[in-house]
XYZ file of C-alpha atoms in Angstrom:
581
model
C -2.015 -4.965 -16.089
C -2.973 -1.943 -14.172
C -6.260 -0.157 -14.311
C -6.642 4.164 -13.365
C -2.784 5.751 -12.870
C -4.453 9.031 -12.889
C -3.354 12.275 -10.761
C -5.985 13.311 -9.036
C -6.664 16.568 -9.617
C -7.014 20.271 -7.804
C -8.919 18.467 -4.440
C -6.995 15.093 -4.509
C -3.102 16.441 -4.827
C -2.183 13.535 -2.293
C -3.593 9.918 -2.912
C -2.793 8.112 -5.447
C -3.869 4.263 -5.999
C -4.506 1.735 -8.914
C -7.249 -0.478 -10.030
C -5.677 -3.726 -10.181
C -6.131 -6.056 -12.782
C -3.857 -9.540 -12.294
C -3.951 -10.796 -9.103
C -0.534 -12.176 -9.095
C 1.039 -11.034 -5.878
C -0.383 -11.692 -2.460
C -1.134 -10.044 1.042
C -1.867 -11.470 4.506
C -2.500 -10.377 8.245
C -0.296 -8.922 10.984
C 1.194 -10.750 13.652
C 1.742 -14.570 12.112
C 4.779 -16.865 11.603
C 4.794 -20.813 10.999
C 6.109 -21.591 14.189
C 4.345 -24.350 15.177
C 7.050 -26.683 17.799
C 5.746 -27.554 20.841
C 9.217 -26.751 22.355
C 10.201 -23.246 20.900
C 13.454 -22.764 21.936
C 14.089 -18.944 23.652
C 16.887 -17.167 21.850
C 18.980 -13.990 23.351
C 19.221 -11.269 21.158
C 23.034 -11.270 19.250
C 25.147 -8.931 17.607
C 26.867 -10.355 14.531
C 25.861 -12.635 11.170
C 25.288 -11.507 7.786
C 21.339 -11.327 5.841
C 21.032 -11.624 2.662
C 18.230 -9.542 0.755
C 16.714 -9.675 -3.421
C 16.866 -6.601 -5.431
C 15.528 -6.628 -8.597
C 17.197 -4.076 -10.381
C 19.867 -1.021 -9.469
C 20.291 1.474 -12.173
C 21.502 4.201 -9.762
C 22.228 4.381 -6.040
C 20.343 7.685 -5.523
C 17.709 6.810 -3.704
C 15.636 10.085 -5.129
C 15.734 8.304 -8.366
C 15.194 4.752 -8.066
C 12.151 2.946 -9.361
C 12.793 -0.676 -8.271
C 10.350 -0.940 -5.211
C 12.706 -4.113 -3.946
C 15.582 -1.640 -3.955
C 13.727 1.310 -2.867
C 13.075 -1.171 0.623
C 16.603 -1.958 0.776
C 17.275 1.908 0.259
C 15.867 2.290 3.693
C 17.848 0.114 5.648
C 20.358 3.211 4.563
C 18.955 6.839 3.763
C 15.884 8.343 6.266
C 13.040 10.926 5.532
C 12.018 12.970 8.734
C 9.165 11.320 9.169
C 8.359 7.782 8.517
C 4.787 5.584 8.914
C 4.339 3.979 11.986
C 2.529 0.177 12.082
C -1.168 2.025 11.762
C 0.242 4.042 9.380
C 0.319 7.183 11.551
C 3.259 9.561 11.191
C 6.489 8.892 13.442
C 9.130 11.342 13.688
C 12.682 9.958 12.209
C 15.415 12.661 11.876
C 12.854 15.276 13.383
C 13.453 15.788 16.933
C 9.646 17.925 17.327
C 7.328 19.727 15.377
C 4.102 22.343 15.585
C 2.023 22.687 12.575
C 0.597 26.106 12.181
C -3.158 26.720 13.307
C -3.888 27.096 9.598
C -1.967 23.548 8.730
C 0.016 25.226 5.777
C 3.539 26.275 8.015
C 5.526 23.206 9.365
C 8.236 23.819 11.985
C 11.065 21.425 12.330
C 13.586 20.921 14.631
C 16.282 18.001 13.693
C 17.657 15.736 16.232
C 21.355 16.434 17.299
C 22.604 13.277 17.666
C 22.401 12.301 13.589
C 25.673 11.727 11.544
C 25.853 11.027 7.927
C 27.676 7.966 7.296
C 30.960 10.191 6.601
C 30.760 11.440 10.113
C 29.448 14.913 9.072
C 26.612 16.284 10.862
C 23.227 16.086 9.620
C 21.835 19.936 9.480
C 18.754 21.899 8.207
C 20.645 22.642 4.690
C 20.531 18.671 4.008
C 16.723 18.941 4.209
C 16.471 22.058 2.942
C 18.440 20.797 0.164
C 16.885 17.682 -0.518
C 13.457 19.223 -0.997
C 14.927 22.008 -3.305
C 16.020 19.086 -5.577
C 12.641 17.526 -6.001
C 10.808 20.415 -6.187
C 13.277 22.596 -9.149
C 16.094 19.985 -10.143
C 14.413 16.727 -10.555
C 13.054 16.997 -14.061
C 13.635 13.500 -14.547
C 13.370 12.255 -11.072
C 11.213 8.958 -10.433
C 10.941 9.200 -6.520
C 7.530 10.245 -7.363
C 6.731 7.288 -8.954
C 8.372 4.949 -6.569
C 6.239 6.712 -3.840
C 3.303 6.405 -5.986
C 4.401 2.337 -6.068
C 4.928 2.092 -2.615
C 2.885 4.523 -0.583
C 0.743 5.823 -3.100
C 0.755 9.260 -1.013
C 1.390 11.739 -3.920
C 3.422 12.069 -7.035
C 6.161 14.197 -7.075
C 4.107 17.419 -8.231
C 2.527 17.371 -5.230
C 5.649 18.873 -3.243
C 4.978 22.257 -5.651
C 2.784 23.061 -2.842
C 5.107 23.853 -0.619
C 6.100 27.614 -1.172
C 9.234 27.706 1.022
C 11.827 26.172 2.593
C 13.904 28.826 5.489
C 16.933 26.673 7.684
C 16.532 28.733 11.200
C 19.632 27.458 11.962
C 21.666 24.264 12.210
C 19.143 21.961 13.485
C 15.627 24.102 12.610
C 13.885 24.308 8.968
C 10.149 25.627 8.455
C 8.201 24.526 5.600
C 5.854 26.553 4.301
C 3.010 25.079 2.274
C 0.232 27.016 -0.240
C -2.443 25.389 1.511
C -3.436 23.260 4.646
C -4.146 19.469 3.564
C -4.053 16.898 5.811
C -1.496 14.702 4.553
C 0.920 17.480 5.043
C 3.622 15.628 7.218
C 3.066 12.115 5.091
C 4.599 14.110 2.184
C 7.586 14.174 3.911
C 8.467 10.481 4.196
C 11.214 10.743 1.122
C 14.780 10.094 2.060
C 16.957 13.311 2.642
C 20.274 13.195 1.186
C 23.769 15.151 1.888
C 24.421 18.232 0.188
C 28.403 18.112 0.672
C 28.194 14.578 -1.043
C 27.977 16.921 -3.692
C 30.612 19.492 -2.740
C 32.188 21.923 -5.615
C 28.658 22.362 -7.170
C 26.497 25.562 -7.343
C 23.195 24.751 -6.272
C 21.329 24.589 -9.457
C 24.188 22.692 -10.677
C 23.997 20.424 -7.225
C 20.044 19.801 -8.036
C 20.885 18.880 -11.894
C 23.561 16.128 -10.560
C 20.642 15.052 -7.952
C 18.644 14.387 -10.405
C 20.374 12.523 -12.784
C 20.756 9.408 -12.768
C 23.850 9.282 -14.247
C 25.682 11.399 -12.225
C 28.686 8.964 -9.638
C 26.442 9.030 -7.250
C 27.963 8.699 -3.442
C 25.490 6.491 -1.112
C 26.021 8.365 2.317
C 23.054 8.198 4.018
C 22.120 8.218 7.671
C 20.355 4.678 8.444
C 21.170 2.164 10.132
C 23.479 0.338 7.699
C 25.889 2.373 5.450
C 27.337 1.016 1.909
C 30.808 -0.977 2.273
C 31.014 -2.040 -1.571
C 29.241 -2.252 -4.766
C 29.723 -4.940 -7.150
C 27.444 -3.741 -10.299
C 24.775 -5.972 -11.428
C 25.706 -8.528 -8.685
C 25.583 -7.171 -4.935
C 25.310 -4.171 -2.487
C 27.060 -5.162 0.970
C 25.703 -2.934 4.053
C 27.513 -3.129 7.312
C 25.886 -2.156 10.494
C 26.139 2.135 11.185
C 28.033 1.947 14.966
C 27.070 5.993 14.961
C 23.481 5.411 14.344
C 21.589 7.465 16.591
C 19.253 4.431 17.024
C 19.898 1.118 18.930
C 22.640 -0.637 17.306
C 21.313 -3.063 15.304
C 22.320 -6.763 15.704
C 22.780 -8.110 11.968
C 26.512 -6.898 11.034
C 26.274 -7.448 7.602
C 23.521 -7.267 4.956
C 23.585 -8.086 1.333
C 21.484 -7.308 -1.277
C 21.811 -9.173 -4.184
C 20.713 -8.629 -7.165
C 18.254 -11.436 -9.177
C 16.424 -10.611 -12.570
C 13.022 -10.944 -11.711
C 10.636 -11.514 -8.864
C 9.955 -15.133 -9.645
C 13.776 -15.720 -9.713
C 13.631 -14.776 -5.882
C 11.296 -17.627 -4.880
C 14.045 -20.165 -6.487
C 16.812 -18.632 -5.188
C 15.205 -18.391 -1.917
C 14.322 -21.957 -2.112
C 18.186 -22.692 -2.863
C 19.360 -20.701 -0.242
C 20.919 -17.741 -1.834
C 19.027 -15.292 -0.029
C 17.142 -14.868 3.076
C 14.258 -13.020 2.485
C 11.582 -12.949 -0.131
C 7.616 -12.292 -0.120
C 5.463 -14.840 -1.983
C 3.627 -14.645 -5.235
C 0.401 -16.458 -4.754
C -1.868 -17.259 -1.969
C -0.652 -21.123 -1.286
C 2.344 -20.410 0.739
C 1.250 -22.229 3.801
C 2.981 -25.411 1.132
C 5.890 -24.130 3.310
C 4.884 -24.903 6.727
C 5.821 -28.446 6.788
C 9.480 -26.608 5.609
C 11.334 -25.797 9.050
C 14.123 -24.163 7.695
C 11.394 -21.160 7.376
C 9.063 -18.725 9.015
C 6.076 -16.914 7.614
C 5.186 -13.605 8.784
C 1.380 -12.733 7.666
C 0.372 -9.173 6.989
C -2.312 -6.901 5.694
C -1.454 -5.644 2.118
C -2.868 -2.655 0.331
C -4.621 -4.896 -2.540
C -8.171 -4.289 -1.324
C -10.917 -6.082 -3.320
C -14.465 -4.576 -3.937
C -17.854 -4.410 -5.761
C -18.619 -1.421 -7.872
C -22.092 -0.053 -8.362
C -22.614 0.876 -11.638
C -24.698 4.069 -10.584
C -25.424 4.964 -14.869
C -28.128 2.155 -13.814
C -31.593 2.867 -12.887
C -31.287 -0.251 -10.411
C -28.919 1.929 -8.347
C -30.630 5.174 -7.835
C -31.640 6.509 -5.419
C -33.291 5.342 -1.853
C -34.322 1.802 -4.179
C -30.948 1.502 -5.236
C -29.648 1.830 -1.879
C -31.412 -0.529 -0.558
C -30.293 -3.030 -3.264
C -27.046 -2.457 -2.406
C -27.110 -2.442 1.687
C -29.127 -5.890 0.745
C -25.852 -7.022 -1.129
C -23.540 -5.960 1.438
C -25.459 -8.251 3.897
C -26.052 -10.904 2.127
C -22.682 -11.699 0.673
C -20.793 -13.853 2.987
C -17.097 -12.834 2.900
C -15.846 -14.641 5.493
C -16.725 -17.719 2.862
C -14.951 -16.489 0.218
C -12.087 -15.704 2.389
C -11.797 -19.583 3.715
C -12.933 -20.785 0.628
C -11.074 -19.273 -1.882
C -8.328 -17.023 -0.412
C -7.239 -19.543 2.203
C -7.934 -17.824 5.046
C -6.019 -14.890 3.438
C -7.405 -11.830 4.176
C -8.903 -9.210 5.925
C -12.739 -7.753 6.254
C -13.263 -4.042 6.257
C -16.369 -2.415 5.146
C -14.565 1.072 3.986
C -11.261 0.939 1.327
C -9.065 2.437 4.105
C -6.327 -0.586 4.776
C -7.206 -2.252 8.185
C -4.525 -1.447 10.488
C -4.918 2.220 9.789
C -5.082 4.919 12.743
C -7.749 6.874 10.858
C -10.329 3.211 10.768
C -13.375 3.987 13.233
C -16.364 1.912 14.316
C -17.885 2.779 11.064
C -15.998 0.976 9.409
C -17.112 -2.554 10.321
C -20.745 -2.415 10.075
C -21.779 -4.945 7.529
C -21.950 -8.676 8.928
C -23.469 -11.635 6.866
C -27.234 -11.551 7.340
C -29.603 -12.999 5.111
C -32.463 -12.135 6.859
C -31.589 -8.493 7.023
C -30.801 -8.786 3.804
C -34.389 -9.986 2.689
C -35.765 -7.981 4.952
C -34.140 -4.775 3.031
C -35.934 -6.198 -0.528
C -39.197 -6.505 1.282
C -39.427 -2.968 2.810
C -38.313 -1.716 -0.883
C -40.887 -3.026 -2.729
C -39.443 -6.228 -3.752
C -41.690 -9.814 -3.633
C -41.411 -13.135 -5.502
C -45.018 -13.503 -6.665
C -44.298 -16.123 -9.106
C -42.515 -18.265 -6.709
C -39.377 -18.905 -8.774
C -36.998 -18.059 -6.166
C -36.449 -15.034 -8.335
C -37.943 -11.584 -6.681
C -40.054 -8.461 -8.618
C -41.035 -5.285 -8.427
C -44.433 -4.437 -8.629
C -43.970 -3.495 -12.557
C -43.555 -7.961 -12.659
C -39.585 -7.003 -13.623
C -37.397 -9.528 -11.992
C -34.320 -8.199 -9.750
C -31.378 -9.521 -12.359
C -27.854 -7.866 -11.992
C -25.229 -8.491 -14.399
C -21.414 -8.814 -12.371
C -18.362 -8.188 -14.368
C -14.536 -9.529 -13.744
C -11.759 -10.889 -15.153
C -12.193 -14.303 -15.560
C -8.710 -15.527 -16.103
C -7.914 -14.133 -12.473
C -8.769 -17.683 -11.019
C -9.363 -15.902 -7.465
C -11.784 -13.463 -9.074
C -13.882 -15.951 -10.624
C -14.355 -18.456 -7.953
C -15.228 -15.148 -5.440
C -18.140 -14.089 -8.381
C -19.096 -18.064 -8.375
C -20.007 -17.666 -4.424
C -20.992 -14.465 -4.710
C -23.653 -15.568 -7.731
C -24.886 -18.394 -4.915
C -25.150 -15.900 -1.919
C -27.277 -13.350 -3.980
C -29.556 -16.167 -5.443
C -30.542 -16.944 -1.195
C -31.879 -13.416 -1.375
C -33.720 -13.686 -5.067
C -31.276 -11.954 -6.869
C -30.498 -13.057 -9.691
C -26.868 -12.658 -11.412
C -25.874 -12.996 -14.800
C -21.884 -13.466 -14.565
C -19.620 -11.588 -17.143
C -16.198 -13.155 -17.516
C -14.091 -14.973 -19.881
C -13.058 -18.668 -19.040
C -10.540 -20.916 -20.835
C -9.672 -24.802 -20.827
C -6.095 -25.844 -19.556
C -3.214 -23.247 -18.256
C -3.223 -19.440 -18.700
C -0.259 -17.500 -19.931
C 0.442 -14.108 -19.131
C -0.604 -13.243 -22.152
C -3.987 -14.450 -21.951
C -3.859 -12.676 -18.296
C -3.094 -9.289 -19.933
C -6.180 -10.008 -22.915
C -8.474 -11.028 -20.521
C -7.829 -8.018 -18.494
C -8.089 -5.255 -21.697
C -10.928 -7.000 -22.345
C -12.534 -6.733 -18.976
C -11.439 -2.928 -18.962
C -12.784 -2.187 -22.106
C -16.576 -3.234 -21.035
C -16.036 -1.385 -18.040
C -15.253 1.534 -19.442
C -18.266 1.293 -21.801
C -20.338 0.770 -18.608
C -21.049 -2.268 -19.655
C -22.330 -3.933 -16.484
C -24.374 -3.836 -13.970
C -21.382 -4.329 -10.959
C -17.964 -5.434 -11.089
C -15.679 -7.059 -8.907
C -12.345 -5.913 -9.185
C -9.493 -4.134 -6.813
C -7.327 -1.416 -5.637
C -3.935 -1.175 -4.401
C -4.798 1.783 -2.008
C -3.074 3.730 0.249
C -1.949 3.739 4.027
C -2.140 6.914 3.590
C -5.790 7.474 2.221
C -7.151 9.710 0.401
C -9.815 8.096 -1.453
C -11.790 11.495 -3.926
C -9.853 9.718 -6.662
C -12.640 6.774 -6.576
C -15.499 8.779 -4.789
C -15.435 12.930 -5.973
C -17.535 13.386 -8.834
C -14.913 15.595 -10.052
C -13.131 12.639 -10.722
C -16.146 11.219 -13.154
C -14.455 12.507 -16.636
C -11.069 11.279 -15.443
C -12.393 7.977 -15.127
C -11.000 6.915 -11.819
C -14.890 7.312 -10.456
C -15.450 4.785 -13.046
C -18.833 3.735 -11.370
C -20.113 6.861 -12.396
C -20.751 7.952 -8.519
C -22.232 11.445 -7.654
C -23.022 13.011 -4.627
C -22.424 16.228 -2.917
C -22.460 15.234 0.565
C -19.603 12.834 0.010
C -17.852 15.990 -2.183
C -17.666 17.820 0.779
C -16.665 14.973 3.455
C -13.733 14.186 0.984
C -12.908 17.679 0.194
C -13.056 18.359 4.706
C -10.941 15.053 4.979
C -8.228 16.439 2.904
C -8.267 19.892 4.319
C -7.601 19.080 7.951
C -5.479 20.988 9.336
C -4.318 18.891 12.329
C -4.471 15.533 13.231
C -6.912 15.354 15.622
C -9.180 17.111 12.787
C -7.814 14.750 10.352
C -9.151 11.276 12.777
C -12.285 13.268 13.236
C -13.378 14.325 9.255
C -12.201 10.669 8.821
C -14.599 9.346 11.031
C -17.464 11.414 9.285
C -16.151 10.077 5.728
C -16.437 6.592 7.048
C -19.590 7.324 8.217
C -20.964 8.694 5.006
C -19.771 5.264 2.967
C -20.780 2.895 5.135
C -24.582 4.977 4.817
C -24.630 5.328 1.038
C -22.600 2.406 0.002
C -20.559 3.370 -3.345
C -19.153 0.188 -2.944
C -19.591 -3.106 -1.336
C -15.928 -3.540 0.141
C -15.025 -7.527 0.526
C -11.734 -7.543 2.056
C -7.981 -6.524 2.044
C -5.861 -9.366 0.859
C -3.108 -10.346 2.672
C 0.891 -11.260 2.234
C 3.674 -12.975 3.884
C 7.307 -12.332 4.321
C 9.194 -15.748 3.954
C 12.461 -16.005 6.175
C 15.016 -18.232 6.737
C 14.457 -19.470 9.816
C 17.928 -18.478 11.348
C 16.385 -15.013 11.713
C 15.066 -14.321 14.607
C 13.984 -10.573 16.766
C 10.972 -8.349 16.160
C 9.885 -9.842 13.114
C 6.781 -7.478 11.784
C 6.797 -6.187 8.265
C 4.485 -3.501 6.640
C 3.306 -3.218 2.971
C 4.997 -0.263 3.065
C 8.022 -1.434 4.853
C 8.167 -5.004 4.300
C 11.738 -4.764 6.497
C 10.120 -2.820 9.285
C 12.409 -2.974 12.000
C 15.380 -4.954 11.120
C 17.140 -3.431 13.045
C 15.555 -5.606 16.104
C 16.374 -8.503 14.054
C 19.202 -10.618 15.089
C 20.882 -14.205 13.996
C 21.718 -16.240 16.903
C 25.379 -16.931 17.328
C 24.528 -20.806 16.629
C 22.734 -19.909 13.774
C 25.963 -17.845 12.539
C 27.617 -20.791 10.704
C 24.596 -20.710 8.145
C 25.223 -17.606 6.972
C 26.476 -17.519 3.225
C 30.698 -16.949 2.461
C-alpha cells in the first residue's frame, strides 16, 4: 500500500523514497529507553551470552541478493561496505582506511585498511572490492540489492552504480573508482556489503559474477563483520559467533541467533513469549510496555515523514497569494498538538523532508512555529477579510477562503491529524472541507488497501485542494523526485509543483562535488523550501526498538541500522542464565 516507486530520472540517479499509504509501522526519537527505577543498578561491560534476533525470511545467504530488510540488518552484523552512515547520516569510513575525491567529484581514491580478515582468515584486498562492484554493475541481472537499498536507505537503485566507468586495484590495499559524473552522493553509493572473490574460487570472472548473482548458487557466508556464520538450520535459525579477528573492538555478545518467524506480527508474540530478544513495534502505543520490566524501549527518529501537499493545478496556490495561503497554514497549524494528541508524543518537527538527525539539516530548517497571529496577519496583508462576520474570511471578489484536504480515512492517525488540522485552520477563517472515507466498527486490511486506491486515485485526478499524506524518505536525501518539475509527468511531483529556482538548487545539491559543497548547496535548498513552501512538513514519526531487558551497552539504533552498534552491547554475566538453550 505504497504510493510513487519511481526512478528518478537523468538529475535524480540517487534518491529514491515512497509515498506511504498505511500507516502501520511506527518511528520515534533518539536517545530514549523505559528505564524509569529510582535505583538503576551500574553494570560492567561483559564478554559472553547469546541474543537472539527475528528474520523474516532467508531465501539466500548472499547478502547482494537478499530482499528481507529484517535479514538484510542481520546481514550486517556479518558482511561490511567501505563506507557506512554514521548517526547524522554522514559517511564513516568502514573497510576504507582514507580517501580523496577528485576536484571534479567523479574519481574516488581508496585505500583499504590492513588489518581486515575475511572470516576464513584470508586477507581482505582491492580485488574483493573491485570484484564486488563488477558483480553489481555486469553480473547481477537478477540481483535485488538494489531494491533492498531502495527499502532501507532509499539512496539509489542498483542502475545507479552504471555511473561509475571504472574500477583499477593499485595494488593490494588501493582501488580508484572512477565515476561519469560528479554527484554528491558519490561515497553513499558505496554502503553495499563487499564480498570475497576466492569464496568463489575455480570460476572465470564472468562466470564468478553469474554465480554472484544468483540466488541459487551454494552460496558461502564469509564476510568480514563482527560476527561470522557457525551454522545454518534452513527455515529455522542462523547462529553467529563473535569474529575474535575483527579489526574492531571485540564485541561482548558471543553468540547471536537469528531466527526465523513468518511474519512481522509473529515477532511481537514471540517477543512477548520470550523467543527472541529484539523486535521493533507496529503501532504507536508501545509505551503499554513500560509498566513491563523485563523490557527497555529505545525511541528513534524514523524516515516516515508526514506532510501537506499543495495542490499547485489550483488557482488558490499561485503565485505571491498562494504563498501567502500557505506560509498562513504552516503557522497556524499546531503540530506539536497533533503530536501529543494523536501520535503520543511520537514524533519529530522539521519544517524541510530531510530526516531530523541529518548532518546536511541547517537553521532553515526549523522556521515555522505555531502562530496564529502571524498567521492572520499573513491573510490580512493578502487581501483576505471576513466582511460578513461568519468566522469565514473573503477576498475582495466576496469568495470565501474554502480548501478541500484529502487522506485516507481508514488510517486512524491520518484522520484524527485532518480533524485538528480542520479546527486550527477554522481559528484563522479557513475553511476546510475534509475528503476521506470513514467506516463503523474494525478495519481489515483489506479495507486499508481500498481505502488507500481510493485515496490515490483522487489524487492522481487532482482531485483536491491539499492532501495529507507521507514519505518514507531518505537519510540520504535527495528530494528532485518530489520537487523537479521534471518529475511532473512521472508523477512523483504529484502536486503539480514548478519552479526554476528550486530546478537549479536541486540540480546544484546533487552535483556537489565535495562535502563541504554538498552541506553548503544543502543549506541553500533548505533555504529555498522553507521560502516557497511546496509543502507544509508536520513531522517525522518516530519508532522504538523493544529489548529484553538483560541487554545492556550502547544501546542506539538507526532507521537504517536498527542494530547500530551491537557490538557495544553486552549481557551481564548475571543476566547470562536468561539466555535461551
Amino acid at each position: 500500500m505504497r504510493f510513487g516507486r519511481s526512478s528518478l530520472g537523468i538529475i535524480i540517479l540517487i534518491a529514491f523514497m515512497i509515498l506511504i499509504g498505511c500507516n502501520n509501522e511506527n518511528i520515534i526519537d533518539n536517545d530514549s529507553s523505559n528505564e524509569t527505577e529510582t535505583d538503576v543498578v551500574e553494570y560492567e561491560p561483559t564478554y559472553g551470552g547469546e541474543l537472539v534476533l527475528p528474520i523474516t525470511h532467508v531465501d539466500t545467504l548472499n547478502p547482494l541478493l537478499t530482499r528481507d530488510k529484517q535479514l538484510y540488518y542481520f546481514n550486517n552484523l556479518i558482511y561490511e561496505g567501505l563506507f557506512a552512515l554514521d548517526k547524522n547520516g554522514d559517511i564513516k569510513n568502514v573497510l576504507v582506511d582514507t580517501y580523496t575525491l577528485s576536484e571534479d567529484g567523479r574519481t574516488i581514491q581508496i585505500v583499504l585498511k590492513n588489518d581486515v580478515q575475511w572470516h576464513d582468515g584470508k586477507a581482505l584486498t582491492s580485488s574483493d572490492v573491485k570484484f564486488t562492484i563488477d558483480t553489481l554493475r555486469y553480473g547481477a541481472v537478477n540481483a535485488l540489492y538494489g531494491e533492498i537499498l531502495s527499502d532501507v536507505y532509499r539512496p539509489s537503485r542498483l542502475g545507479d552504480l552504471s555511473h561509475i566507468i571504472s574500477t583499477r586495484t593499485n595494488g593490494e590495499k588501493s582501488i580508484s573508482i572512477e565515476f561519469d559524473k560528479s554527484y554528491s552522493n558519490a561515497l553513499e553509493s558505496l554502503i553495499f556489503p563487499i564480498i570475497p572473490r576466492h569464496g568463489f574460487e575455480g570460476l572465470s570472472d564472468r562466470n564468478a559474477y553469474k554465480a554472484a548473482s544468483n540466488k541459487d548458487y551454494d552460496f558461502k557466508p564469509i564476510g568480514t563483520g563482527p560476527y561470522k556464520v557457525e551454522n545454518y538450520e534452513k527455515l529455522k535459525r542462523i547462529e553467529l559467533v563473535a569474529n575474535e579477528t575483527w579489526w574492531g573492538d571485540k564485541p561482548y555478545i558471543s553468540k547471536i541467533i537469528g531466527q526465523i518467524i513468518p511474519d512481522k506480527e509473529a515477532t511481537i508474540t514471540s517477543f512477548e513469549s520470550g523467543i527472541i530478544d529484539v523486535t521493533t513495534i507496529l503501532d504507536i502505543d508501545w509505551e503499554k510496555y513500560n509498566e513491563n520490566k523485563n523490557i527497555d524501549i529505545y525511541e528513534y527518529i524514523s524516515s516516515n515523514y508526514e506532510f501537506i501537499g499543495f495542490n499547485f493545478n489550483r488557482n488558490i496556490f499561485k503565485d505571491e497569494g498562494g504563498k501567502a495561503i500557505r506560509k498562513a497554514i504552516a503557522y497556524a497549524i499546531d503540530r506539536n498538538a497533533i503530536i501529543q494528541n494523536v501520535y503520543l508524543g511520537h514524533a519529530t518537527t522539521i519544517d524541510v523532508p530531510i530526516w531530523p538527525n541529518s548532518w546536511l539539516i541547517s537553521e532553515e530548517g526549523n522556521t515555522y512555529g505555531y502562530n496564529l497571529t502571524k498567521a492572520k496577519n499573513i491573510l490580512k496583508e493578502a487581501g483576505w477579510k471576513d466582511d460578513d462576520k461568519d468566522g469565514i474570511l473573503e477576498d475582495d471578489k466576496g469568495n470565501k477562503l474554502s480548501i478541500s484536504l484529502l487522506t485516507n480515512g481508514y488510517n486512524t492517525l491520518r484522520r484524527e491529524s485532518a480533524d485538528i488540522i480542520k479546527e486550527n485552520l477554522k481559528e484563522i477563517g479557513i475553511d476546510i472541507k475534509l475528503k476521506y472515507n470513514s467506516k463503523e466498527g474494525a478495519i481489515t486490511e483489506e479495507d486499508l488497501a481500498l481505502d488507500w486506491e481510493s485515496t490515490k486515485d483522487m489524487l492522481y485526478k487532482g482531485d483536491y485542494d491539499m492532501a495529507l499524506l507521507g514519505w518514507e524518505m531518505s537519510p540520504i536525501p535527495d528530494i528532485s523526485f518530489a520537487f523537479h518539475s521534471s518529475q511532473i509527468r512521472s508523477g512523483s511531483n504529484f502536486i503539480g509543483y514548478k519552479d526554476s529556482k528550486m530546478d537549479q538548487s536541486l540540480i546544484a545539491a546533487f552535483n556537489a562535488k565535495n562535502r563541504e559543497e554538498k552541506k553548503q548547496k544543502y543549506k541553500l535548498l533548505q533555504q529555498n523550501i522553507i521560502e516557497d513552501l511546496p509543502y507544509m512538513s508536520l513531522f517525522f514519526k518516530n519508532n522504538a526498538l523493544l529489548i529484553n531487558n538483560k541487554v545492556k551497552g550502547e544501546i542506539e539504533p538507526l532507521p537504517f541500522n536498527i542494530y547500530n552498534n551491537i557490538n557495544k552491547w553486552y549481557i551481564p554475566e548475571e543476566n547470562q542464565s536468561k539466555d535461551i538453550e
